[in-house]
mmCIF file of C-alpha atoms in Angstrom:
data_model
loop_
_atom_site.group_PDB
_atom_site.id
_atom_site.type_symbol
_atom_site.label_atom_id
_atom_site.label_comp_id
_atom_site.label_asym_id
_atom_site.label_seq_id
_atom_site.Cartn_x
_atom_site.Cartn_y
_atom_site.Cartn_z
ATOM 1 C CA GLN A 1 -13.406 -6.648 -23.734
ATOM 2 C CA VAL A 2 -12.496 -6.059 -20.115
ATOM 3 C CA GLN A 3 -9.080 -7.296 -19.065
ATOM 4 C CA LEU A 4 -7.454 -7.297 -15.642
ATOM 5 C CA GLN A 5 -3.812 -7.558 -14.741
ATOM 6 C CA GLU A 6 -2.205 -7.801 -11.314
ATOM 7 C CA SER A 7 1.113 -6.201 -10.526
ATOM 8 C CA GLY A 8 3.288 -5.994 -7.459
ATOM 9 C CA PRO A 9 6.132 -7.705 -5.661
ATOM 10 C CA GLY A 10 6.610 -11.434 -5.788
ATOM 11 C CA LEU A 11 8.483 -11.516 -2.488
ATOM 12 C CA VAL A 12 7.559 -9.739 0.727
ATOM 13 C CA LYS A 13 9.287 -9.980 4.075
ATOM 14 C CA PRO A 14 7.361 -10.966 7.207
ATOM 15 C CA SER A 15 5.860 -8.007 9.066
ATOM 16 C CA GLN A 16 6.016 -5.841 5.956
ATOM 17 C CA THR A 17 3.145 -4.474 3.913
ATOM 18 C CA LEU A 18 1.999 -6.106 0.704
ATOM 19 C CA SER A 19 0.674 -3.807 -2.004
ATOM 20 C CA LEU A 20 -0.829 -5.167 -5.199
ATOM 21 C CA THR A 21 -2.424 -3.232 -8.015
ATOM 22 C CA CYS A 22 -5.023 -4.401 -10.496
ATOM 23 C CA THR A 23 -5.094 -2.508 -13.765
ATOM 24 C CA VAL A 24 -8.373 -2.726 -15.651
ATOM 25 C CA SER A 25 -8.590 -2.105 -19.368
ATOM 26 C CA GLY A 26 -11.595 -2.086 -21.647
ATOM 27 C CA GLY A 27 -13.922 -0.102 -19.418
ATOM 28 C CA PRO A 28 -14.001 2.214 -16.427
ATOM 29 C CA ILE A 29 -14.033 0.618 -12.989
ATOM 30 C CA THR A 30 -16.663 3.202 -12.108
ATOM 31 C CA THR A 31 -19.182 1.583 -14.440
ATOM 32 C CA SER A 32 -22.399 0.512 -12.742
ATOM 33 C CA PRO A 33 -22.990 -2.084 -11.360
ATOM 34 C CA TYR A 34 -19.520 -3.648 -11.409
ATOM 35 C CA TYR A 35 -17.805 -4.956 -8.298
ATOM 36 C CA TRP A 36 -14.059 -5.507 -8.157
ATOM 37 C CA SER A 37 -12.493 -8.090 -5.856
ATOM 38 C CA TRP A 38 -9.229 -9.427 -4.556
ATOM 39 C CA ILE A 39 -9.118 -13.213 -4.187
ATOM 40 C CA ARG A 40 -6.266 -15.496 -3.223
ATOM 41 C CA ARG A 41 -5.421 -19.184 -3.315
ATOM 42 C CA PRO A 42 -2.931 -20.406 -0.706
ATOM 43 C CA PRO A 43 -0.966 -23.537 -1.589
ATOM 44 C CA GLY A 44 -3.159 -26.604 -1.345
ATOM 45 C CA LYS A 45 -6.263 -24.597 -0.472
ATOM 46 C CA GLY A 46 -9.251 -23.146 -2.218
ATOM 47 C CA LEU A 47 -9.995 -19.624 -3.280
ATOM 48 C CA GLU A 48 -10.421 -17.094 -0.499
ATOM 49 C CA TRP A 49 -12.253 -13.851 -1.079
ATOM 50 C CA MET A 50 -10.325 -11.062 0.588
ATOM 51 C CA GLY A 51 -12.345 -8.004 -0.185
ATOM 52 C CA GLY A 52 -13.649 -5.817 -2.921
ATOM 53 C CA ILE A 53 -14.715 -2.384 -3.945
ATOM 54 C CA GLN A 54 -17.965 -1.257 -5.508
ATOM 55 C CA TYR A 55 -18.156 0.871 -8.616
ATOM 56 C CA THR A 56 -19.053 3.718 -6.270
ATOM 57 C CA GLY A 57 -15.765 3.333 -4.410
ATOM 58 C CA THR A 58 -17.166 1.716 -1.268
ATOM 59 C CA PRO A 59 -14.870 -1.090 -0.031
ATOM 60 C CA ASP A 60 -15.709 -4.393 1.635
ATOM 61 C CA HIS A 61 -13.353 -6.694 3.502
ATOM 62 C CA SER A 62 -13.365 -10.288 4.636
ATOM 63 C CA PRO A 63 -14.000 -10.350 8.396
ATOM 64 C CA SER A 64 -10.902 -12.478 8.908
ATOM 65 C CA LEU A 65 -8.685 -9.938 7.178
ATOM 66 C CA LYS A 66 -10.354 -6.613 7.803
ATOM 67 C CA THR A 67 -7.906 -5.482 10.481
ATOM 68 C CA ARG A 68 -4.979 -5.859 8.099
ATOM 69 C CA THR A 69 -6.479 -5.191 4.692
ATOM 70 C CA SER A 70 -7.351 -2.046 2.820
ATOM 71 C CA ILE A 71 -8.778 -1.783 -0.688
ATOM 72 C CA SER A 72 -8.745 1.464 -2.580
ATOM 73 C CA ARG A 73 -8.847 2.703 -6.137
ATOM 74 C CA ASN A 74 -7.317 5.216 -8.469
ATOM 75 C CA THR A 75 -9.908 6.113 -11.062
ATOM 76 C CA SER A 76 -7.517 8.259 -13.080
ATOM 77 C CA LYS A 77 -5.429 5.148 -13.746
ATOM 78 C CA ASN A 78 -8.405 2.763 -13.763
ATOM 79 C CA GLN A 79 -6.788 0.717 -11.019
ATOM 80 C CA PHE A 80 -7.706 -0.724 -7.673
ATOM 81 C CA THR A 81 -5.242 -1.702 -5.008
ATOM 82 C CA LEU A 82 -4.898 -4.237 -2.221
ATOM 83 C CA GLN A 83 -2.821 -3.342 0.810
ATOM 84 C CA MET A 84 -2.208 -5.908 3.529
ATOM 85 C CA ASN A 85 -0.204 -5.051 6.619
ATOM 86 C CA SER A 86 1.841 -7.307 8.878
ATOM 87 C CA VAL A 87 2.143 -10.191 6.468
ATOM 88 C CA THR A 88 3.265 -13.637 7.582
ATOM 89 C CA PRO A 89 4.253 -16.775 5.651
ATOM 90 C CA GLU A 90 0.599 -17.808 5.953
ATOM 91 C CA ASP A 91 -0.186 -15.052 3.467
ATOM 92 C CA THR A 92 1.818 -16.796 0.754
ATOM 93 C CA ALA A 93 -0.604 -17.389 -2.113
ATOM 94 C CA VAL A 94 -1.490 -16.667 -5.690
ATOM 95 C CA TYR A 95 -3.382 -13.393 -5.664
ATOM 96 C CA TYR A 96 -6.053 -12.593 -8.225
ATOM 97 C CA CYS A 97 -8.116 -9.594 -9.052
ATOM 98 C CA ALA A 98 -11.528 -10.183 -10.553
ATOM 99 C CA GLY A 99 -14.645 -8.292 -11.474
ATOM 100 C CA GLY A 100 -18.220 -8.637 -12.538
ATOM 101 C CA THR A 101 -21.803 -7.697 -11.835
ATOM 102 C CA MET A 102 -22.601 -10.443 -9.303
ATOM 103 C CA GLY A 103 -20.719 -9.186 -6.290
ATOM 104 C CA ARG A 104 -18.366 -11.576 -4.495
ATOM 105 C CA ASP A 105 -19.986 -14.811 -5.635
ATOM 106 C CA GLU A 106 -19.413 -14.811 -9.377
ATOM 107 C CA TYR A 107 -17.013 -13.034 -11.677
ATOM 108 C CA ASP A 108 -16.979 -12.266 -15.361
ATOM 109 C CA TYR A 109 -13.340 -11.242 -15.566
ATOM 110 C CA TRP A 110 -10.159 -12.528 -13.922
ATOM 111 C CA GLY A 111 -6.566 -11.505 -13.948
ATOM 112 C CA GLN A 112 -3.989 -14.193 -14.556
ATOM 113 C CA GLY A 113 -2.899 -14.163 -10.927
ATOM 114 C CA THR A 114 0.398 -13.269 -9.340
ATOM 115 C CA GLN A 115 2.429 -15.361 -6.928
ATOM 116 C CA VAL A 116 3.291 -13.664 -3.657
ATOM 117 C CA THR A 117 5.697 -15.356 -1.286
ATOM 118 C CA VAL A 118 6.213 -14.089 2.246
ATOM 119 C CA SER A 119 9.664 -15.096 3.388
ATOM 120 C CA SER A 120 12.701 -13.630 5.053
#
């Protein structure tokens, strides 16, 4: 059974860089044809897909976030990471990692989510 768990800071200061890690257990993130995503839910809003990374290691990013966002992976630790630069209070949200075989539109596995608050 594949399980995902987010980890990282709960508080980030404006203008700083947010780094979150998703640890995957139960199977390698390099397994074809899985796709691994970062998704967030700001307060009072719906889910927003931020970006993802293919089992091959090729990343994708939301056009609205691509200038600030980087997704990478560490296959030795079976992890993939979200890095977002120049955060603002607008980036406050619950952040999820998720994965599955249907790309960005449907997911088989979800982490429990982690609250990230951007505040000075």
